[in-house]
């Protein structure tokens, strides 16, 4: 089954053609990595999937229906920065989505509904390895923990599609490896299709089932204005990764074992190092 | 070690900070003593004893004519006007600033006129206010509101507009409506800035208050200062000015503390 269909999409800003004749269909539960040089329209493409921008020509279908013209809860998003709300605690950040959906007048839940939601939010936080940080503010978390929080916040809405805009680009390698494991596990466990923009090919091959490259095929200075980027390569990662099943490559990551902070004990020296590094690298102010 | 790298300790900071205050007091005392030595009846730079006597009369002795303690009745009259003005301004600012910052349609409608109105010198409007609204409390409060609100609205709507677009989009993907985005995402992040805006506008608010009181009032700190000016009563004017300054400083500190108490997350990003 196809989750997202992109039919002959063009995006122009005035005279500037950014993307031209993009055709793509994404299977349900796929993990697509969009790669390409800077300025090739990856982020513009993601914004169109999000509904933040409209294609100039062509159309985008989500589960067979035309994409709504503005962002909505069926498509979650995690950015590199500004993904979480600085004025809410970690717990508040995870609770706010369901609160906004459930209480259309005040955007707040009270009483039993609130306690049930808080419980759900706590287990989601434990899932992404943030247990124990419920009452901190995002500014008190390290970059990697903030991105874990952003993932938890987005996943609370159970989106059909999760859009990631270079979400791990600003993290250092150790932390990034940890969060890659988390991302893989979440994709395996949560029924969602993932589209991720990245400039890191290694990351793309680590996580994705399919890699789509954007490129300007005509890039001479006089051509830059009138010719946009388009889809130049479309690679299925081999051996194929299928959501919910491990492959030869991924066999080392068993569900629930990617994050030691949530487990409280270690499975080996390498993991131990990773976890203690995660805990001590960013001492809280 | 370079000077740029030398930081004073806690005690040193306290000493350094109090030096200028001490200097001001010493210079005044010296100048006052010199003048009083020449002419014991000098009224321009009274001695501390005259201040003490004036404060005693104004603050702790009932007025012979009205039976009121003048300093306190003046203070309440002035603070009432000031707080009414600032309160109305804050409410107007919150409504207009949020609407302008959040809704592109309202921004197109109101931003130009507010930018224009904020350039009108408020004191030039004072005669109009006195003519239109009479000499009572209304015109004084309205002057403060007119003087302070356009700045606050522009400040707040700029703050709101500078919230990262990603944050608003994120709220939309969490199923927020326009109203809920304003209520749960924008408002909490605008409030600390509004409080800081009010702190910055305390000075102008006092300016408008004292100007209005100087022209027409029957009580108030500004009224008293301009009244006793006729008798060259520097022994009353100086304590009154110091008292007004203290009030402003206390309100500034109070608002700052309130902001830290209610919005502990504000400014955390920068301190990391």
Coordinates of C-alpha atoms in Angstrom, one line a residue:
Chain A
X1 CA 0.0 0.0 0.0
X2 CA 1.3 3.5 -0.7
X3 CA 1.1 6.1 2.0
X4 CA 2.3 9.2 0.1
X5 CA 2.0 9.8 -3.7
X6 CA 3.8 12.8 -5.3
X7 CA 2.6 13.4 -8.8
X8 CA 4.6 15.7 -11.1
X9 CA 5.2 18.3 -8.4
X10 CA 6.9 21.6 -9.2
X11 CA 7.8 24.4 -6.8
X12 CA 8.6 27.9 -8.0
X13 CA 9.2 31.1 -6.0
X14 CA 8.5 33.8 -8.6
X15 CA 10.9 33.1 -11.4
X16 CA 13.0 30.8 -9.4
X17 CA 12.3 27.1 -10.1
X18 CA 13.3 25.2 -7.0
X19 CA 11.9 21.7 -7.7
X20 CA 10.7 20.3 -11.0
X21 CA 8.7 17.3 -12.1
X22 CA 9.1 15.3 -8.9
X23 CA 7.4 11.9 -8.9
X24 CA 7.5 9.6 -6.0
X25 CA 5.4 7.1 -4.2
X26 CA 6.2 6.0 -0.7
X27 CA 5.0 2.7 0.7
X28 CA 3.3 2.6 4.1
X29 CA 5.8 2.0 6.9
X30 CA 8.7 2.9 4.7
X31 CA 11.6 5.0 6.0
X32 CA 12.6 7.4 3.3
X33 CA 15.8 9.5 3.5
X34 CA 16.0 12.6 1.3
X35 CA 19.5 13.5 0.6
X36 CA 21.2 16.0 -1.6
X37 CA 23.5 19.0 -1.6
X38 CA 22.4 22.2 0.3
X39 CA 19.9 24.3 -1.5
X40 CA 18.5 21.5 -3.6
X41 CA 15.0 21.8 -2.3
X42 CA 15.0 18.9 0.3
X43 CA 13.6 21.1 3.0
X44 CA 11.1 22.7 0.6
X45 CA 9.9 19.3 -0.4
X46 CA 9.5 18.4 3.3
X47 CA 7.5 21.6 3.9
X48 CA 5.2 20.6 1.0
X49 CA 4.6 17.2 2.6
X50 CA 3.9 19.0 5.9
X51 CA 1.4 21.3 4.2
X52 CA 3.4 24.4 5.2
X53 CA 3.8 25.2 1.5
X54 CA 1.8 24.4 -1.6
X55 CA 3.2 22.9 -4.8
X56 CA 3.1 25.3 -7.7
X57 CA 2.1 22.4 -10.0
X58 CA 1.2 18.8 -9.4
X59 CA -0.4 17.2 -6.4
X60 CA 0.4 15.2 -3.3
X61 CA -1.8 12.4 -2.0
X62 CA -1.8 11.1 1.5
X63 CA -3.4 7.7 1.8
X64 CA -5.2 8.3 -1.5
X65 CA -6.7 11.7 -0.5
X66 CA -5.4 15.1 -1.4
X67 CA -3.0 16.6 1.2
X68 CA -4.7 19.1 3.5
X69 CA -3.5 22.7 2.8
X70 CA -2.1 23.2 6.3
X71 CA -0.2 21.2 8.9
X72 CA -2.2 18.8 10.9
X73 CA -1.9 16.0 13.5
X74 CA -1.7 13.2 10.8
X75 CA 1.8 14.4 10.0
X76 CA 4.2 14.8 12.9
X77 CA 7.4 16.8 12.6
X78 CA 10.8 17.0 14.3
X79 CA 13.1 19.9 13.4
X80 CA 16.8 20.3 14.2
X81 CA 15.9 23.2 16.5
X82 CA 12.8 24.8 18.0
X83 CA 10.9 21.5 18.0
X84 CA 9.9 21.7 21.7
X85 CA 8.3 24.4 23.6
X86 CA 10.7 26.2 25.9
X87 CA 8.0 27.3 28.3
X88 CA 6.7 23.8 29.1
X89 CA 8.4 21.2 31.2
X90 CA 9.4 17.9 29.6
X91 CA 6.2 16.3 30.8
X92 CA 4.2 19.3 29.7
X93 CA 5.8 19.1 26.2
X94 CA 4.7 15.5 25.8
X95 CA 1.2 16.1 27.2
X96 CA 0.4 19.2 25.1
X97 CA -0.5 17.4 21.9
X98 CA -3.3 15.3 23.3
X99 CA -4.3 18.2 25.5
X100 CA -4.7 20.4 22.5
X101 CA -6.7 17.8 20.7
X102 CA -8.9 16.9 23.6
X103 CA -9.7 20.4 25.1
X104 CA -10.5 22.7 22.2
X105 CA -11.4 25.6 24.4
X106 CA -8.6 25.8 27.0
X107 CA -6.1 23.4 25.7
X108 CA -5.7 21.9 29.1
X109 CA -6.9 18.7 30.8
X110 CA -7.9 18.5 34.4
X111 CA -8.6 15.9 37.0
X112 CA -8.7 12.2 36.0
X113 CA -8.3 12.9 32.3
X114 CA -5.1 14.8 33.1
X115 CA -3.7 12.0 35.4
X116 CA -4.4 9.4 32.7
X117 CA -2.6 11.5 30.1
X118 CA 0.3 12.2 32.4
X119 CA 0.7 8.5 32.9
X120 CA 0.7 7.9 29.2
X121 CA 3.2 10.7 28.8
X122 CA 5.5 9.2 31.4
X123 CA 5.6 5.9 29.7
X124 CA 6.3 7.6 26.4
X125 CA 9.2 9.5 28.1
X126 CA 10.5 6.2 29.5
X127 CA 10.3 4.8 26.0
X128 CA 12.6 7.4 24.6
X129 CA 15.0 7.3 27.6
X130 CA 13.9 10.5 29.4
X131 CA 12.5 9.0 32.5
X132 CA 13.4 11.1 35.5
X133 CA 13.6 14.3 33.6
X134 CA 9.8 15.1 33.7
X135 CA 10.0 18.3 35.6
X136 CA 13.0 19.9 33.8
X137 CA 12.6 22.5 31.1
X138 CA 14.0 21.8 27.6
X139 CA 16.8 24.3 28.1
X140 CA 18.1 22.1 30.9
X141 CA 18.4 19.1 28.6
X142 CA 21.3 18.3 26.3
X143 CA 20.8 18.5 22.6
X144 CA 20.3 14.8 22.2
X145 CA 17.8 14.7 25.0
X146 CA 15.9 17.6 23.5
X147 CA 15.6 15.6 20.2
X148 CA 14.4 12.6 22.2
X149 CA 11.8 14.8 23.7
X150 CA 10.8 16.2 20.3
X151 CA 10.3 12.6 19.1
X152 CA 8.2 11.7 22.1
X153 CA 6.1 14.8 21.7
X154 CA 5.4 14.0 18.0
X155 CA 4.7 10.3 18.6
X156 CA 2.1 11.1 21.3
X157 CA -0.2 12.1 18.4
X158 CA 0.3 8.7 16.7
X159 CA 0.9 10.4 13.3
X160 CA 0.6 8.4 10.1
X161 CA 3.7 10.1 8.7
X162 CA 6.6 11.4 10.7
X163 CA 8.7 14.1 9.0
X164 CA 12.2 14.7 10.2
X165 CA 14.2 17.8 9.1
X166 CA 17.8 17.1 9.8
X167 CA 16.8 16.1 13.3
X168 CA 20.2 14.8 14.4
X169 CA 22.4 17.1 12.4
X170 CA 23.6 19.2 15.4
X171 CA 24.4 16.2 17.7
X172 CA 27.9 14.9 18.2
X173 CA 28.7 11.4 16.9
X174 CA 28.3 9.4 20.1
X175 CA 25.0 10.9 21.0
X176 CA 23.9 10.6 17.4
X177 CA 24.6 6.9 17.3
X178 CA 22.5 6.4 20.5
X179 CA 19.6 8.3 19.0
X180 CA 19.8 6.4 15.7
X181 CA 19.2 3.2 17.7
X182 CA 16.2 4.8 19.3
X183 CA 14.9 6.0 16.0
X184 CA 15.2 2.6 14.4
X185 CA 13.4 1.0 17.3
X186 CA 10.6 3.6 17.2
X187 CA 10.2 3.1 13.5
X188 CA 10.0 -0.7 14.1
X189 CA 7.4 -0.4 16.9
X190 CA 5.2 2.5 15.9
X191 CA 3.0 2.1 12.8
X192 CA 4.2 5.1 10.9
X193 CA 5.9 6.1 7.6
X194 CA 9.0 8.2 8.1
X195 CA 10.4 10.8 5.7
X196 CA 13.8 12.2 6.8
X197 CA 15.8 15.0 5.3
X198 CA 19.5 14.6 6.0
X199 CA 22.8 15.7 4.5
X200 CA 24.5 12.8 6.1
X201 CA 24.7 9.8 3.7
X202 CA 25.9 7.5 6.5
X203 CA 22.9 8.4 8.6
X204 CA 20.6 7.8 5.6
X205 CA 22.0 4.3 5.0
X206 CA 21.9 3.5 8.7
X207 CA 18.3 4.3 9.2
X208 CA 16.4 4.3 5.9
X209 CA 14.7 1.6 3.8
X210 CA 15.0 3.8 0.8
X211 CA 17.2 6.7 -0.2
X212 CA 16.0 9.4 -2.5
X213 CA 18.5 12.0 -3.8
X214 CA 17.6 15.4 -5.0
X215 CA 20.0 17.1 -7.5
X216 CA 20.1 19.9 -9.9
X217 CA 20.7 18.2 -13.2
X218 CA 21.4 21.5 -14.9
X219 CA 23.6 23.6 -12.6
X220 CA 25.4 26.1 -14.9
X221 CA 25.1 29.7 -13.5
X222 CA 22.8 30.8 -16.4
X223 CA 20.6 27.8 -15.9
X224 CA 20.2 28.0 -12.1
X225 CA 17.2 30.2 -12.1
X226 CA 15.0 28.4 -14.6
X227 CA 15.9 24.8 -13.8
X228 CA 15.2 23.3 -10.4
X229 CA 16.3 20.2 -8.7
X230 CA 14.6 16.9 -9.3
X231 CA 14.8 13.4 -8.1
X232 CA 18.0 12.0 -9.5
X233 CA 18.5 8.7 -7.6
X234 CA 16.1 6.4 -5.8
X235 CA 17.9 3.5 -4.0
X236 CA 16.3 0.7 -2.0
X237 CA 18.6 -0.2 0.8
X238 CA 19.9 -3.8 0.7
X239 CA 19.3 -6.1 2.5
X240 CA 15.7 -4.7 2.7
X241 CA 14.6 -3.4 6.0
X242 CA 11.1 -4.1 6.9
X243 CA 9.4 -2.4 9.8
X244 CA 9.0 -4.6 12.8
X245 CA 11.4 -7.2 11.5
X246 CA 15.2 -7.3 12.1
X247 CA 17.6 -7.8 9.2
X248 CA 21.1 -9.1 9.3
X249 CA 22.4 -5.6 9.7
X250 CA 20.1 -4.6 12.5
X251 CA 20.3 -7.8 14.5
X252 CA 22.4 -6.2 17.1
X253 CA 19.7 -3.8 18.1
X254 CA 17.2 -5.6 20.0
X255 CA 14.0 -3.8 21.0
X256 CA 14.4 -2.0 24.3
X257 CA 18.2 -2.2 24.5
X258 CA 19.2 1.0 22.8
X259 CA 19.1 3.1 25.8
X260 CA 20.7 2.3 29.1
X261 CA 19.5 5.3 30.9
X262 CA 16.0 3.8 30.9
X263 CA 17.3 0.3 31.8
X264 CA 19.5 1.2 34.7
X265 CA 22.1 -1.5 34.1
X266 CA 24.6 -2.2 31.3
X267 CA 25.0 -4.9 28.7
X268 CA 28.7 -4.4 27.9
X269 CA 31.6 -2.1 28.0
X270 CA 30.9 -0.2 24.7
X271 CA 27.3 0.5 25.7
X272 CA 28.4 1.5 29.2
X273 CA 30.8 4.1 27.7
X274 CA 28.0 5.5 25.5
X275 CA 25.6 5.8 28.4
X276 CA 28.0 7.4 30.8
X277 CA 29.1 9.8 28.1
X278 CA 25.5 10.7 27.5
X279 CA 24.9 11.4 31.1
X280 CA 28.1 13.4 31.9
X281 CA 28.9 15.3 28.7
X282 CA 26.3 17.9 29.4
X283 CA 26.3 18.8 33.1
X284 CA 23.3 20.8 33.9
X285 CA 23.8 24.4 34.9
Chain B
X1 CA 46.5 39.6 34.0
X2 CA 44.5 41.7 31.5
X3 CA 41.9 44.1 33.0
X4 CA 39.2 42.5 30.8
X5 CA 39.7 39.2 32.7
X6 CA 39.7 40.6 36.2
X7 CA 36.3 40.0 37.8
X8 CA 35.4 41.5 41.2
X9 CA 34.3 39.1 44.0
X10 CA 31.0 39.3 45.8
X11 CA 32.2 41.8 48.5
X12 CA 34.2 43.8 46.0
X13 CA 31.1 44.2 43.8
X14 CA 29.1 45.4 46.7
X15 CA 31.8 48.0 47.6
X16 CA 32.2 49.1 44.0
X17 CA 28.5 49.4 43.5
X18 CA 28.0 51.5 46.6
X19 CA 30.9 53.9 45.8
X20 CA 29.0 56.1 43.4
X21 CA 26.1 56.5 45.9
X22 CA 28.5 57.4 48.6
X23 CA 30.2 59.9 46.3
X24 CA 26.8 61.6 45.5
X25 CA 26.0 61.9 49.2
X26 CA 29.4 63.3 50.0
X27 CA 29.5 65.8 47.2
X28 CA 26.0 67.0 48.2
X29 CA 27.0 67.3 51.9
X30 CA 30.1 69.2 51.1
X31 CA 28.3 71.6 48.8
X32 CA 25.5 72.1 51.2
X33 CA 27.9 72.8 54.1
X34 CA 29.8 75.4 52.1
X35 CA 26.6 77.2 51.1
X36 CA 25.2 77.1 54.6
X37 CA 28.4 78.4 56.0
X38 CA 28.1 81.4 53.8
X39 CA 24.4 81.9 54.4
X40 CA 22.6 80.0 57.1
X41 CA 19.2 80.9 55.5
X42 CA 20.1 79.3 52.2
X43 CA 17.3 77.2 50.7
X44 CA 18.9 75.6 47.7
X45 CA 21.0 72.9 49.3
X46 CA 19.4 72.2 52.7
X47 CA 21.3 70.3 55.4
X48 CA 20.3 66.8 56.4
X49 CA 18.5 68.1 59.5
X50 CA 16.2 70.2 57.3
X51 CA 15.4 67.0 55.3
X52 CA 14.6 65.2 58.5
X53 CA 12.3 68.0 59.7
X54 CA 10.6 68.1 56.3
X55 CA 10.1 64.3 56.2
X56 CA 8.7 64.5 59.7
X57 CA 6.2 67.1 58.7
X58 CA 5.1 65.5 55.4
X59 CA 5.1 61.9 56.4
X60 CA 4.3 61.7 60.1
X61 CA 2.4 64.8 61.0
X62 CA -1.2 65.3 60.0
X63 CA -1.8 68.2 57.7
X64 CA -3.2 71.2 59.6
X65 CA -5.8 71.9 57.0
X66 CA -7.0 68.4 55.9
X67 CA -5.7 66.2 58.7
X68 CA -4.1 63.9 56.1
X69 CA -0.6 62.6 56.2
X70 CA 0.5 64.3 53.0
X71 CA 3.3 62.1 51.8
X72 CA 1.1 59.0 52.1
X73 CA -2.0 60.5 50.6
X74 CA 0.1 61.9 47.7
X75 CA 1.7 58.5 47.2
X76 CA -1.6 56.6 47.1
X77 CA -3.1 59.2 44.7
X78 CA -0.1 58.9 42.4
X79 CA 0.3 55.1 42.6
X80 CA -3.5 54.7 42.0
X81 CA -3.2 56.7 38.7
X82 CA 0.0 55.0 37.7
X83 CA -1.2 51.4 38.3
X84 CA -4.6 52.1 36.7
X85 CA -2.7 53.4 33.6
X86 CA -0.2 50.6 33.5
X87 CA -2.9 48.0 34.1
X88 CA -5.1 49.2 31.3
X89 CA -2.0 49.4 29.0
X90 CA -1.0 45.9 29.9
X91 CA -4.5 44.5 29.1
X92 CA -4.7 46.5 25.8
X93 CA -1.2 45.4 24.9
X94 CA -1.9 41.7 25.6
X95 CA -5.0 41.7 23.3
X96 CA -3.6 43.9 20.5
X97 CA 0.0 42.6 20.6
X98 CA -1.1 39.0 20.5
X99 CA -3.6 39.6 17.7
X100 CA -1.1 41.5 15.7
X101 CA 1.7 39.0 16.2
X102 CA -0.5 35.9 15.6
X103 CA -2.9 36.9 12.9
X104 CA -1.5 38.2 9.6
X105 CA -4.8 39.9 8.8
X106 CA -4.9 41.9 12.0
X107 CA -1.2 42.8 11.5
X108 CA -2.0 44.2 8.1
X109 CA -4.9 46.2 9.7
X110 CA -3.3 47.6 12.8
X111 CA 0.5 47.6 12.6
X112 CA 0.8 50.7 10.4
X113 CA -1.6 52.8 12.5
X114 CA 0.1 51.8 15.7
X115 CA 3.5 52.5 14.3
X116 CA 2.1 56.0 13.4
X117 CA 0.4 56.7 16.7
X118 CA 3.4 55.7 18.7
X119 CA 5.3 58.6 17.1
X120 CA 2.7 61.2 18.4
X121 CA 4.4 63.0 21.4
X122 CA 1.9 62.1 24.2
X123 CA 2.6 65.3 26.2
X124 CA 1.4 67.3 23.2
X125 CA -1.9 65.5 23.5
X126 CA -2.3 66.5 27.2
X127 CA -4.2 69.8 26.5
X128 CA -6.5 67.9 24.2
X129 CA -7.1 65.3 27.0
X130 CA -7.7 68.0 29.6
X131 CA -10.2 69.7 27.2
X132 CA -12.0 66.5 26.2
X133 CA -11.9 64.6 29.4
X134 CA -11.8 67.3 32.1
X135 CA -9.2 67.8 34.7
X136 CA -10.1 64.7 36.8
X137 CA -8.4 61.3 37.1
X138 CA -9.5 60.1 33.7
X139 CA -7.3 62.5 31.7
X140 CA -4.2 61.6 33.7
X141 CA -4.8 57.8 33.4
X142 CA -5.5 58.2 29.7
X143 CA -2.3 60.1 29.2
X144 CA -0.3 57.3 30.7
X145 CA -2.2 54.7 28.6
X146 CA -1.6 56.7 25.4
X147 CA 2.0 57.3 26.2
X148 CA 2.9 53.8 27.1
X149 CA 0.6 51.4 25.1
X150 CA 1.8 52.0 21.5
X151 CA 5.4 51.1 22.5
X152 CA 4.3 48.1 24.5
X153 CA 2.1 46.8 21.6
X154 CA 4.9 47.2 19.1
X155 CA 7.4 45.5 21.4
X156 CA 5.1 42.6 22.2
X157 CA 4.0 42.1 18.6
X158 CA 7.6 42.0 17.5
X159 CA 8.4 39.5 20.2
X160 CA 5.5 37.3 19.1
X161 CA 6.4 37.6 15.4
X162 CA 9.9 36.6 16.2
X163 CA 8.9 33.3 17.7
X164 CA 10.4 30.6 15.4
X165 CA 8.0 29.6 12.6
X166 CA 8.9 26.0 13.4
X167 CA 7.3 26.3 16.8
X168 CA 4.0 27.4 15.3
X169 CA 4.1 24.7 12.7
X170 CA 4.9 22.2 15.4
X171 CA 1.8 23.3 17.4
X172 CA -0.3 22.8 14.2
X173 CA 0.9 19.3 13.9
X174 CA -0.1 18.8 17.5
X175 CA -3.7 19.7 16.3
X176 CA -3.8 23.2 17.8
X177 CA -6.3 25.7 16.4
X178 CA -5.4 29.4 15.9
X179 CA -7.0 30.1 19.3
X180 CA -5.1 27.3 21.1
X181 CA -1.8 28.4 19.5
X182 CA -2.4 31.9 20.8
X183 CA -3.4 30.6 24.2
X184 CA -0.9 27.8 24.9
X185 CA 2.1 28.6 22.7
X186 CA 2.2 32.3 22.1
X187 CA 0.7 33.8 25.3
X188 CA 3.0 32.1 27.8
X189 CA 6.0 33.1 25.7
X190 CA 4.8 36.7 25.4
X191 CA 4.0 37.3 29.1
X192 CA 7.6 37.6 30.3
X193 CA 8.3 40.1 27.6
X194 CA 5.2 42.1 28.5
X195 CA 6.5 42.2 32.1
X196 CA 9.9 43.4 30.9
X197 CA 8.2 45.9 28.7
X198 CA 6.3 47.3 31.6
X199 CA 9.5 47.6 33.6
X200 CA 11.1 49.6 30.7
X201 CA 8.0 51.8 30.6
X202 CA 8.0 52.7 34.3
X203 CA 10.2 55.7 33.6
X204 CA 7.9 57.1 30.9
X205 CA 4.8 56.3 32.9
X206 CA 6.1 58.3 35.9
X207 CA 7.1 61.1 33.5
X208 CA 3.5 61.4 32.1
X209 CA 2.0 61.0 35.6
X210 CA 4.1 63.9 37.1
X211 CA 3.6 66.1 34.0
X212 CA -0.2 65.6 34.3
X213 CA -0.2 66.2 38.0
X214 CA 2.0 69.3 37.7
X215 CA -0.6 70.9 35.5
X216 CA -3.8 70.0 37.3
X217 CA -4.4 67.9 40.4
X218 CA -5.3 68.3 44.1
X219 CA -3.0 65.5 45.4
X220 CA -0.1 63.4 44.1
X221 CA 3.6 63.3 44.2
X222 CA 4.1 65.5 41.1
X223 CA 1.5 67.9 42.3
X224 CA 3.3 68.4 45.6
X225 CA 6.7 68.9 44.1
X226 CA 5.3 71.6 41.7
X227 CA 3.3 73.2 44.5
X228 CA 6.2 73.6 47.0
X229 CA 8.5 74.8 44.2
X230 CA 6.8 78.2 44.6
X231 CA 8.4 78.4 48.1
X232 CA 11.8 77.1 47.0
X233 CA 11.2 74.2 49.4
X234 CA 14.1 72.1 48.4
X235 CA 13.9 70.3 51.7
X236 CA 10.6 68.8 50.5
X237 CA 11.4 68.4 46.9
X238 CA 14.5 66.4 47.4
X239 CA 12.9 63.7 49.6
X240 CA 9.9 63.5 47.3
X241 CA 12.2 62.9 44.3
X242 CA 14.1 60.3 46.2
X243 CA 10.8 58.7 47.3
X244 CA 9.5 58.6 43.7
X245 CA 12.8 57.0 42.6
X246 CA 12.6 54.4 45.4
X247 CA 9.0 53.6 44.3
X248 CA 10.1 53.1 40.7
X249 CA 13.1 51.0 41.7
X250 CA 10.9 48.9 44.0
X251 CA 8.3 48.3 41.2
X252 CA 11.1 47.4 38.8
X253 CA 12.6 44.9 41.2
X254 CA 9.1 43.6 42.1
X255 CA 8.1 43.0 38.4
X256 CA 11.5 41.4 37.7
X257 CA 11.0 39.0 40.7
X258 CA 7.5 38.3 39.6
X259 CA 8.7 37.3 36.1
X260 CA 11.4 35.0 37.5
X261 CA 8.9 33.4 39.8
X262 CA 6.1 32.8 37.3
X263 CA 8.3 32.1 34.2
X264 CA 11.4 30.3 35.5
X265 CA 12.2 29.0 32.0
X266 CA 12.6 32.5 30.6
X267 CA 16.2 33.2 29.6
X268 CA 17.4 29.7 30.4
X269 CA 18.4 29.2 26.8
X270 CA 20.9 32.1 27.0
X271 CA 22.4 31.0 30.3
X272 CA 23.3 27.5 29.2

